[in-house]
Short mmCIF file of C-alpha atoms in Angstrom, two decimals:
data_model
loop_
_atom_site.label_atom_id
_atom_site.label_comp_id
_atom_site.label_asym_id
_atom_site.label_seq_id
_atom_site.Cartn_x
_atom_site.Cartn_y
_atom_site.Cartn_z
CA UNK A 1 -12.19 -58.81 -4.16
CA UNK A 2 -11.92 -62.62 -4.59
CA UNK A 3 -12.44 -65.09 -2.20
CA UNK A 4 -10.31 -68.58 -1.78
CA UNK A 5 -11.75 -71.21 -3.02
CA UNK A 6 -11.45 -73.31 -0.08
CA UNK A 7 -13.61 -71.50 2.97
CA UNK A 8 -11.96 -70.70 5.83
CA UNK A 9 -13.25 -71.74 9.05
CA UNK A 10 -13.07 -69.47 12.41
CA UNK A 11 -10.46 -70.68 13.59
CA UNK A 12 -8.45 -70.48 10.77
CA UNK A 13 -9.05 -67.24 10.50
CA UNK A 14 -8.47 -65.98 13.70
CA UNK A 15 -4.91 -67.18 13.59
CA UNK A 16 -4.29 -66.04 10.27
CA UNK A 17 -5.59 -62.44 10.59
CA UNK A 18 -5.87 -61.66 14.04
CA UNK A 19 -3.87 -63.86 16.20
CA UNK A 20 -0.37 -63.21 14.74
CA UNK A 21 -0.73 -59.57 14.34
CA UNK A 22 -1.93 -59.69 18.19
CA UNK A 23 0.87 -61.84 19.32
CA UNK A 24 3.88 -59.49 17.49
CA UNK A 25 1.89 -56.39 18.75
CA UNK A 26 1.75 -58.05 22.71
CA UNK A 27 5.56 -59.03 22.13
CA UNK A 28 6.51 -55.26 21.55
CA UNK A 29 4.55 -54.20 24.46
CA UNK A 30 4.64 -53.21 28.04
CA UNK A 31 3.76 -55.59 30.88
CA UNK A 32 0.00 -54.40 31.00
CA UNK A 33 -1.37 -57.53 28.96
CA UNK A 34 -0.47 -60.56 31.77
CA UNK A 35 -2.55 -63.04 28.99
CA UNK A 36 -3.60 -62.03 25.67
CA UNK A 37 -5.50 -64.47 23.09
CA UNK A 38 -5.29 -68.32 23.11
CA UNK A 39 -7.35 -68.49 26.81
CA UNK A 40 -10.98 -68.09 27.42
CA UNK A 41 -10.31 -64.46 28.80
CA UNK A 42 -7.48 -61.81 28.36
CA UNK A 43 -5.43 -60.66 31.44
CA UNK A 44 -4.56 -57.13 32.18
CA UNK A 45 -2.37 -55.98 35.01
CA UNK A 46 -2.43 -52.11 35.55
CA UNK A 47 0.43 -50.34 37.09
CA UNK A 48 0.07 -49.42 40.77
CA UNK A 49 -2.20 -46.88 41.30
CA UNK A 50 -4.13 -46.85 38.07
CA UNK A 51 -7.35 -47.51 37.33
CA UNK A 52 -8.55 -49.57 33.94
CA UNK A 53 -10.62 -47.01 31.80
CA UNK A 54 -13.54 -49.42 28.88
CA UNK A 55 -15.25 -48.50 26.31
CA UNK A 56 -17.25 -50.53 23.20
CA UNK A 57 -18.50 -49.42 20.14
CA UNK A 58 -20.26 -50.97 17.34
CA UNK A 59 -20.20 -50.08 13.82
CA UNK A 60 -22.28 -51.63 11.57
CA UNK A 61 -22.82 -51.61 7.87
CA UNK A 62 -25.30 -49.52 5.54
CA UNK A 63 -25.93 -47.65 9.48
CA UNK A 64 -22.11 -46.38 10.30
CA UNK A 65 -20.52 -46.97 7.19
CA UNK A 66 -21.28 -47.41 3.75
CA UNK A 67 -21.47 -50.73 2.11
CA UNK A 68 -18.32 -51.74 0.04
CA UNK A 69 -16.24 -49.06 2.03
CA UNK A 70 -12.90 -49.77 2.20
CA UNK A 71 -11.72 -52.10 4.42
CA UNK A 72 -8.83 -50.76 5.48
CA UNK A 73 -10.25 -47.57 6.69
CA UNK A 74 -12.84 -49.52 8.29
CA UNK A 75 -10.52 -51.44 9.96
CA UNK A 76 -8.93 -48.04 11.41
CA UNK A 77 -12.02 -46.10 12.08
CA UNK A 78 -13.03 -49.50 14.09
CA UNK A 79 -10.49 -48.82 16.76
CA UNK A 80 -10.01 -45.12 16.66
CA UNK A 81 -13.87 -44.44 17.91
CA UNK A 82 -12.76 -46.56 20.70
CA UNK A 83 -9.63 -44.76 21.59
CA UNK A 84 -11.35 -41.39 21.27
CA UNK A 85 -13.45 -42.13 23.91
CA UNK A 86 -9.96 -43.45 25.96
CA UNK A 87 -9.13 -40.12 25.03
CA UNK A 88 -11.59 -38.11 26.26
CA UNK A 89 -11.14 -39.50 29.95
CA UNK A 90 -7.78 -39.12 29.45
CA UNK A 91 -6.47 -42.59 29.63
CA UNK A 92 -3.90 -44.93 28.20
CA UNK A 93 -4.39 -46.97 25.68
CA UNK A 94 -3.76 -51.02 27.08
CA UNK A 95 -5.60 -53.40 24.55
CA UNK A 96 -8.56 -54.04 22.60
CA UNK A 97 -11.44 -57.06 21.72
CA UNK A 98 -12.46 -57.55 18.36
CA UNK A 99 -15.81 -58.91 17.71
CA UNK A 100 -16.53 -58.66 14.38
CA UNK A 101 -19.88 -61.27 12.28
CA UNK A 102 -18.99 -61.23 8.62
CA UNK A 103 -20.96 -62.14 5.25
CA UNK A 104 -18.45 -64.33 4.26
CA UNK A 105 -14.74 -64.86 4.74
CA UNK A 106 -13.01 -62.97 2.20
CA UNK A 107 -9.29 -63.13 1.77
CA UNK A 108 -9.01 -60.27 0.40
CA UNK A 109 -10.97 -58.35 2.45
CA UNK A 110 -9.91 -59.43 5.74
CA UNK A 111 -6.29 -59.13 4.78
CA UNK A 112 -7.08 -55.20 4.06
CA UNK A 113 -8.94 -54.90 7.67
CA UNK A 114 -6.57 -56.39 9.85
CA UNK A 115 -3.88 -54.07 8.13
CA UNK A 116 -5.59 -51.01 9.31
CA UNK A 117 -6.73 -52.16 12.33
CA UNK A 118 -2.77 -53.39 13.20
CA UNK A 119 -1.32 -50.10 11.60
CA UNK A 120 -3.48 -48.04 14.23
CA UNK A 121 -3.46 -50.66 16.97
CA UNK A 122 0.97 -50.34 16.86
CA UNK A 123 0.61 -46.67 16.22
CA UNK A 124 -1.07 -46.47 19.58
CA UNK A 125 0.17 -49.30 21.25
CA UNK A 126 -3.12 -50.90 21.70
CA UNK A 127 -2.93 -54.66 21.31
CA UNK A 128 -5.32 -57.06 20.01
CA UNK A 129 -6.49 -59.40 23.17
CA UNK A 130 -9.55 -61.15 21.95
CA UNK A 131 -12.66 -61.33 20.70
CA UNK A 132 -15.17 -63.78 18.45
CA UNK A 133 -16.02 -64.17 14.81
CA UNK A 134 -19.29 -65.06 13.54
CA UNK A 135 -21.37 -65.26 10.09
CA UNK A 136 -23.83 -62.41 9.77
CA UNK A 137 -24.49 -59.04 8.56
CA UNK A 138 -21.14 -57.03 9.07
CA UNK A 139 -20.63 -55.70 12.21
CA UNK A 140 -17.60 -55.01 14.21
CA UNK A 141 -17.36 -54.23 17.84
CA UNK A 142 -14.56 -53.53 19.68
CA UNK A 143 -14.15 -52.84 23.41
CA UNK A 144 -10.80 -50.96 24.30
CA UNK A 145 -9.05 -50.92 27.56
CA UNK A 146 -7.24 -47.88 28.68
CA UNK A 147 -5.76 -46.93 32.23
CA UNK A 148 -5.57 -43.86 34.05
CA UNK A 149 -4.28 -42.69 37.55
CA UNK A 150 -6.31 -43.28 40.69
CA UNK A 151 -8.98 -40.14 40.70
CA UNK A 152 -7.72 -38.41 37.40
CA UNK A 153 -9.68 -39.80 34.77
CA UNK A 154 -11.97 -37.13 33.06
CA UNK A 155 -15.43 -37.38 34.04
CA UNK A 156 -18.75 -35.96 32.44
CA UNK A 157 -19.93 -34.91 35.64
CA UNK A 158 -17.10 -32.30 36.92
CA UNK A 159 -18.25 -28.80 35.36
CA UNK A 160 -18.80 -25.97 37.28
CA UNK A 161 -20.38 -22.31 36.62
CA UNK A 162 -17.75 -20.16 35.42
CA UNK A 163 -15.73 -22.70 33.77
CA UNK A 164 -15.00 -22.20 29.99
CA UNK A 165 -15.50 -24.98 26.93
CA UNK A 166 -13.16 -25.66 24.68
CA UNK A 167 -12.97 -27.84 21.40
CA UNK A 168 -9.90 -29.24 19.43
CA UNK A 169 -9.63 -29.16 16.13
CA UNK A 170 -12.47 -28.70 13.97
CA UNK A 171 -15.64 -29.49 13.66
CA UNK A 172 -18.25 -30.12 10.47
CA UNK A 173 -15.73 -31.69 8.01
CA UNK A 174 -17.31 -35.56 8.23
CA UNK A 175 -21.19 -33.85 8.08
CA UNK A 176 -19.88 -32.41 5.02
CA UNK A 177 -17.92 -35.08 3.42
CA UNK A 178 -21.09 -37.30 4.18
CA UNK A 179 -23.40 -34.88 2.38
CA UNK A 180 -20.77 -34.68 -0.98
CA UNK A 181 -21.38 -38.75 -0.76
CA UNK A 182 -24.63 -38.42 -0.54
CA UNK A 183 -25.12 -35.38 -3.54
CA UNK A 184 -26.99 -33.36 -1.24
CA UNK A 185 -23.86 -30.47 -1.54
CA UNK A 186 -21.86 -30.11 -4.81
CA UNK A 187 -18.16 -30.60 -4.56
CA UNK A 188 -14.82 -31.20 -6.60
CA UNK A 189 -12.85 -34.21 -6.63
CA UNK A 190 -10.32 -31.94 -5.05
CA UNK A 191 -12.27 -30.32 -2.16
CA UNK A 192 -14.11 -33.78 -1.69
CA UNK A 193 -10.17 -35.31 -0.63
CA UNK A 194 -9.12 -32.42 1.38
CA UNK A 195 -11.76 -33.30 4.07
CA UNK A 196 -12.78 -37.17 3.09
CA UNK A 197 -10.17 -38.04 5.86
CA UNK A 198 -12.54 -36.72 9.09
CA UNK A 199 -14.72 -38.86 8.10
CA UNK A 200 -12.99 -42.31 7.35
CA UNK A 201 -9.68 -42.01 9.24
CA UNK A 202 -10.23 -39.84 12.42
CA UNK A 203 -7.33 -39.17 14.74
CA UNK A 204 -7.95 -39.95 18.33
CA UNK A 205 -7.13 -37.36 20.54
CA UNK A 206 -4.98 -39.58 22.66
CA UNK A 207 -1.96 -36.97 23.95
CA UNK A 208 -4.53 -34.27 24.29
CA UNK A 209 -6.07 -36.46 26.77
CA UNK A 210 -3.57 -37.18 28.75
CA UNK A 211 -2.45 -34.03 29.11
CA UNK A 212 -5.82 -32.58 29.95
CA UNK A 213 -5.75 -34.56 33.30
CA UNK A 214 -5.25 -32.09 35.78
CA UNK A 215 -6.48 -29.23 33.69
CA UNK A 216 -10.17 -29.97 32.12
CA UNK A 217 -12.91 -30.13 35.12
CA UNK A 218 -14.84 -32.46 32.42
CA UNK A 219 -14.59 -33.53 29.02
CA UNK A 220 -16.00 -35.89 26.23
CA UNK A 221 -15.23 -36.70 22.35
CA UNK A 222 -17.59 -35.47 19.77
CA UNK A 223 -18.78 -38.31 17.89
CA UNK A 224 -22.94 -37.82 17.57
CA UNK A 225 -22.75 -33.97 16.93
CA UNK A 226 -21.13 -31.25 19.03
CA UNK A 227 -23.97 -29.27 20.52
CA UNK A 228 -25.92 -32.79 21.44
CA UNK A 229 -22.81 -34.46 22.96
CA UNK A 230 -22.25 -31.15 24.80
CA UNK A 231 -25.72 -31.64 26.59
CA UNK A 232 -24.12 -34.82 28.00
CA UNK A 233 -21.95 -32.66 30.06
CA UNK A 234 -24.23 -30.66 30.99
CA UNK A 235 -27.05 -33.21 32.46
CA UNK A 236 -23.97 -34.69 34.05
CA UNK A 237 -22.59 -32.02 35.84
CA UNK A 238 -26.12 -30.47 36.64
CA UNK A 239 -25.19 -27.11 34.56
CA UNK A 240 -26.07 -24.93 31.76
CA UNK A 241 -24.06 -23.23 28.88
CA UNK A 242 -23.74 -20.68 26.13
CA UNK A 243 -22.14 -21.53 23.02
CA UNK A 244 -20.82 -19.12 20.92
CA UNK A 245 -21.55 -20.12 17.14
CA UNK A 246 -19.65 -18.31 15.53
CA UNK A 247 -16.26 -19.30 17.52
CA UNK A 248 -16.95 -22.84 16.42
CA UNK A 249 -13.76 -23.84 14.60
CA UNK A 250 -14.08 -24.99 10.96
CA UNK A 251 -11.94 -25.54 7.91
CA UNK A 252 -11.77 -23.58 5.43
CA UNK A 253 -13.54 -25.95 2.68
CA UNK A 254 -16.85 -25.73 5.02
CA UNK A 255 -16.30 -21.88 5.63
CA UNK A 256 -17.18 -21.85 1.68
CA UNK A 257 -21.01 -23.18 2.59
CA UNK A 258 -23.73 -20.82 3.44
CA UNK A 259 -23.91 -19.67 7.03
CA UNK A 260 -26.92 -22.22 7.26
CA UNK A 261 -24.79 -25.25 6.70
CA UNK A 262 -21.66 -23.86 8.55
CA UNK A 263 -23.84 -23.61 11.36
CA UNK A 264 -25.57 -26.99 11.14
CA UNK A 265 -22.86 -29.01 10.40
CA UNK A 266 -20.70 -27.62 12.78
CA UNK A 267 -22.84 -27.60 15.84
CA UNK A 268 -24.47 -30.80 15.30
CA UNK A 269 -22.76 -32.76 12.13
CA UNK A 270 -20.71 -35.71 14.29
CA UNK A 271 -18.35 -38.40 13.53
CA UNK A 272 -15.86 -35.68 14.53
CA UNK A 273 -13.90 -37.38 16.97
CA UNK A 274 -12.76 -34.16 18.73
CA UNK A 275 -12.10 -33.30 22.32
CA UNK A 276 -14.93 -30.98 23.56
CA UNK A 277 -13.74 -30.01 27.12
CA UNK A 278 -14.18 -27.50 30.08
CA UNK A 279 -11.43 -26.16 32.43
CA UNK A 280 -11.46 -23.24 35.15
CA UNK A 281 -10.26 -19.73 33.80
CA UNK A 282 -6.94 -19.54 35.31
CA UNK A 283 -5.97 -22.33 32.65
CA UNK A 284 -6.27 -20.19 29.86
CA UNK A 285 -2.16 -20.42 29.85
CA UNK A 286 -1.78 -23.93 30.00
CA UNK A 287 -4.13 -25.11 27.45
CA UNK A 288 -2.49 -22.49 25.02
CA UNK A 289 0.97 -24.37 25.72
CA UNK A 290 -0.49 -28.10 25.34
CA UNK A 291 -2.34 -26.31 22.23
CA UNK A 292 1.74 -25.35 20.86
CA UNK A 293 3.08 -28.48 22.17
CA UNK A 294 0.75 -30.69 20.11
CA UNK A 295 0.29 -28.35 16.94
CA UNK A 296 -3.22 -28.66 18.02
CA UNK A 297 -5.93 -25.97 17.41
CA UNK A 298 -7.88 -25.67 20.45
CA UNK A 299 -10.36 -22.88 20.61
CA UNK A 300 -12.56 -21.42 23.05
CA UNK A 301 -16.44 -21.55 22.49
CA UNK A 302 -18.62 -20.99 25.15
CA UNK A 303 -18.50 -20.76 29.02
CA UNK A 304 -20.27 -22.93 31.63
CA UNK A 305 -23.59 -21.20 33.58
CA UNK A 306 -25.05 -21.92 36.94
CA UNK A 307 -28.27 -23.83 36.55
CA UNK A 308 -31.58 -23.23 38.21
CA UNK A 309 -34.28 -25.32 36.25
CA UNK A 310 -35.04 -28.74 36.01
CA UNK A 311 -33.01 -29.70 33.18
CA UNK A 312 -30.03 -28.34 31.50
CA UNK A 313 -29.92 -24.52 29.91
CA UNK A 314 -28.12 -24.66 26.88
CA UNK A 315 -28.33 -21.19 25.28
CA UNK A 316 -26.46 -20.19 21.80
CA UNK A 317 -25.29 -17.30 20.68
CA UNK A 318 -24.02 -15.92 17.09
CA UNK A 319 -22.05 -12.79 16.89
CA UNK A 320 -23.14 -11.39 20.46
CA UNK A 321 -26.59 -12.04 19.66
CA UNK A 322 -29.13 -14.68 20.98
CA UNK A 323 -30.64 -17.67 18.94
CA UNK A 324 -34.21 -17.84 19.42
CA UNK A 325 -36.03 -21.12 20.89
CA UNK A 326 -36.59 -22.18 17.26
CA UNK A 327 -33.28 -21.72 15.98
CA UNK A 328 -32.10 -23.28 18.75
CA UNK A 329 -34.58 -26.40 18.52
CA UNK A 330 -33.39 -27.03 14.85
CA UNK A 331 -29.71 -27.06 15.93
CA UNK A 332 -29.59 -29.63 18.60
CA UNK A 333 -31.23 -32.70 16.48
CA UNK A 334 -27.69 -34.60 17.12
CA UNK A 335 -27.54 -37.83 15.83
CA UNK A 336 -29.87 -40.56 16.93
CA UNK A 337 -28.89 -44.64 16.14
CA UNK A 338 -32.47 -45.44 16.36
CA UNK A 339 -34.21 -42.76 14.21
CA UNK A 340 -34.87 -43.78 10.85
#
């Protein structure tokens, strides 16, 4: 990539990358955004009776994302974390920040990011509404804004014993994609682009969510490993669980692994980006529809369980047949921003 060889200040480059994109996205939108960028803070106005739904991730390079990745899958991955986690309380998309501290201001570069960003940001109708630039190491952190009617939005906390968990799509594909990257597992050039994708463009979840509102009793998106998020749940809701391993729903390039992998990247791989979710028996029939209506997998893999101890009882089984504490120990290591 080359650079222009007259800097460009902050300023500059807000306007040029950010603010226009932001002010044709805002001019296409709904009435949600009241004041988008140019003040010292961004206005939202929710519709009557709904409630405004944040969230803020940070991704940060040679820790979330390789260095020299492309920009303009980084610029879509940026905002799709954040609307995965919209998703899995079942909100609307409004807006977005964008903080983002860069090495140096590269033309090229930037011009690539703000094209993914937009391309998601209009294919969601999530407008830009502010944010910061600053020189640094590169990091980008977005907060999203997201509404959802008054009492509706999908909590961690509302799972009860009997209940059954569910899981869109597939899980293990980005574990395994990062492994090819990393040549700890052999794979073509062919398999490798089948399932690069998960990794580097997930798909929020966003309709799922929505229509999960009156149907899942709690629900989360898998992003640090399935089995580990799970436990979220769990603590929240003051339950335990069985999982069934072998029901875990993966693709057909990571059914080709040894049971071994299948089972670790599946369970706890992350950067996933699915909707792990529990609902009440009797909607069985409903989820199947919503699973037809969105040409969505969603597959049942374990069932909620009354909980007696201190902490959370998260028990796994494969084919019928209990893990043992060991097994079990080695499969929830989900993924930790701090270990090394």
């Amino acid at each position: 990539m080359h650079s222009e060889s007259k800097p460009l200040g902050e300023f500059d480059l807000i306007q040029r990358f950010f603010k226009t994109g932001a002010d044709q996205m805002r001019s296409n939108s709904d009435q949600t955004i009241a004041l988008g960028i140019g003040d010292d803070c961004a206005l939202l106005k929710p519709a009557p009776g709904e409630e405004i739904v944040i969230t803020s991730d940070m991704l940060v390079e040679g820790r979330h994302f390789f260095m020299g990745a492309n920009p303009a899958l980084l610029g879509r991955k940026a905002l799709a974390v954040n609307l995965s986690d919209l998703a899995a309380m079942g909100a609307k998309p409004l807006g977005f920040t964008l903080a983002i501290a860069l090495p140096k201001a590269d033309t090229a570069w930037l011009e690539a990011f703000s094209k993914g960003l937009f391309d998601i940001a209009n294919q969601y109708s999530c407008p830009l509404i502010g944010g910061d630039t600053t020189a640094g190491p590169l990091t980008i952190s977005i907060t999203a804004f997201g509404s959802a009617p008054s009492g509706k939005a999908i909590r961690r906390s509302g799972a009860k014993a009997g209940d059954e968990i569910w899981l869109s799509g597939s899980v293990g594909d980005a574990r395994l994609t990062l492994a090819a990257l990393r040549q700890e597992i052999n794979l073509s050039d062919n398999e490798l682009k089948q399932i690069e994708h998960r990794m580097h463009d997930p798909v929020p979840r966003i309709e799922l969510g929505i229509k999960l509102r009156s149907i899942a009793s709690a629900a989360l998106d898998i992003s640090d490993g399935l089995l580990g998020d799970l436990k979220h749940i769990l603590n929240q809701s003051q339950v335990g669980a069985e999982v069934f391993l072998d029901q875990l729903p993966k693709s057909a390039s990571l059914q080709k692994q040894s049971e071994t992998i299948q089972k670790q990247f599946a369970a706890c791989g992350g950067d996933d980006y699915e909707i792990c979710f529990t609902a009440p028996t009797e909607h069985r029939d409903a989820i199947d529809v919503i699973s037809k209506e969105l040409h969505l997998p969603i597959t049942r893999i374990g069932r909620i369980t009354a909980n007696t101890g201190p902490t959370e009882t998260l028990q796994l089984l494969n084919n019928g047949n209990l893990l043992s504490n060991t097994e079990t120990a080695k499969l929830l290591k989900s993924f930790d921003h701090f270990a090394k």
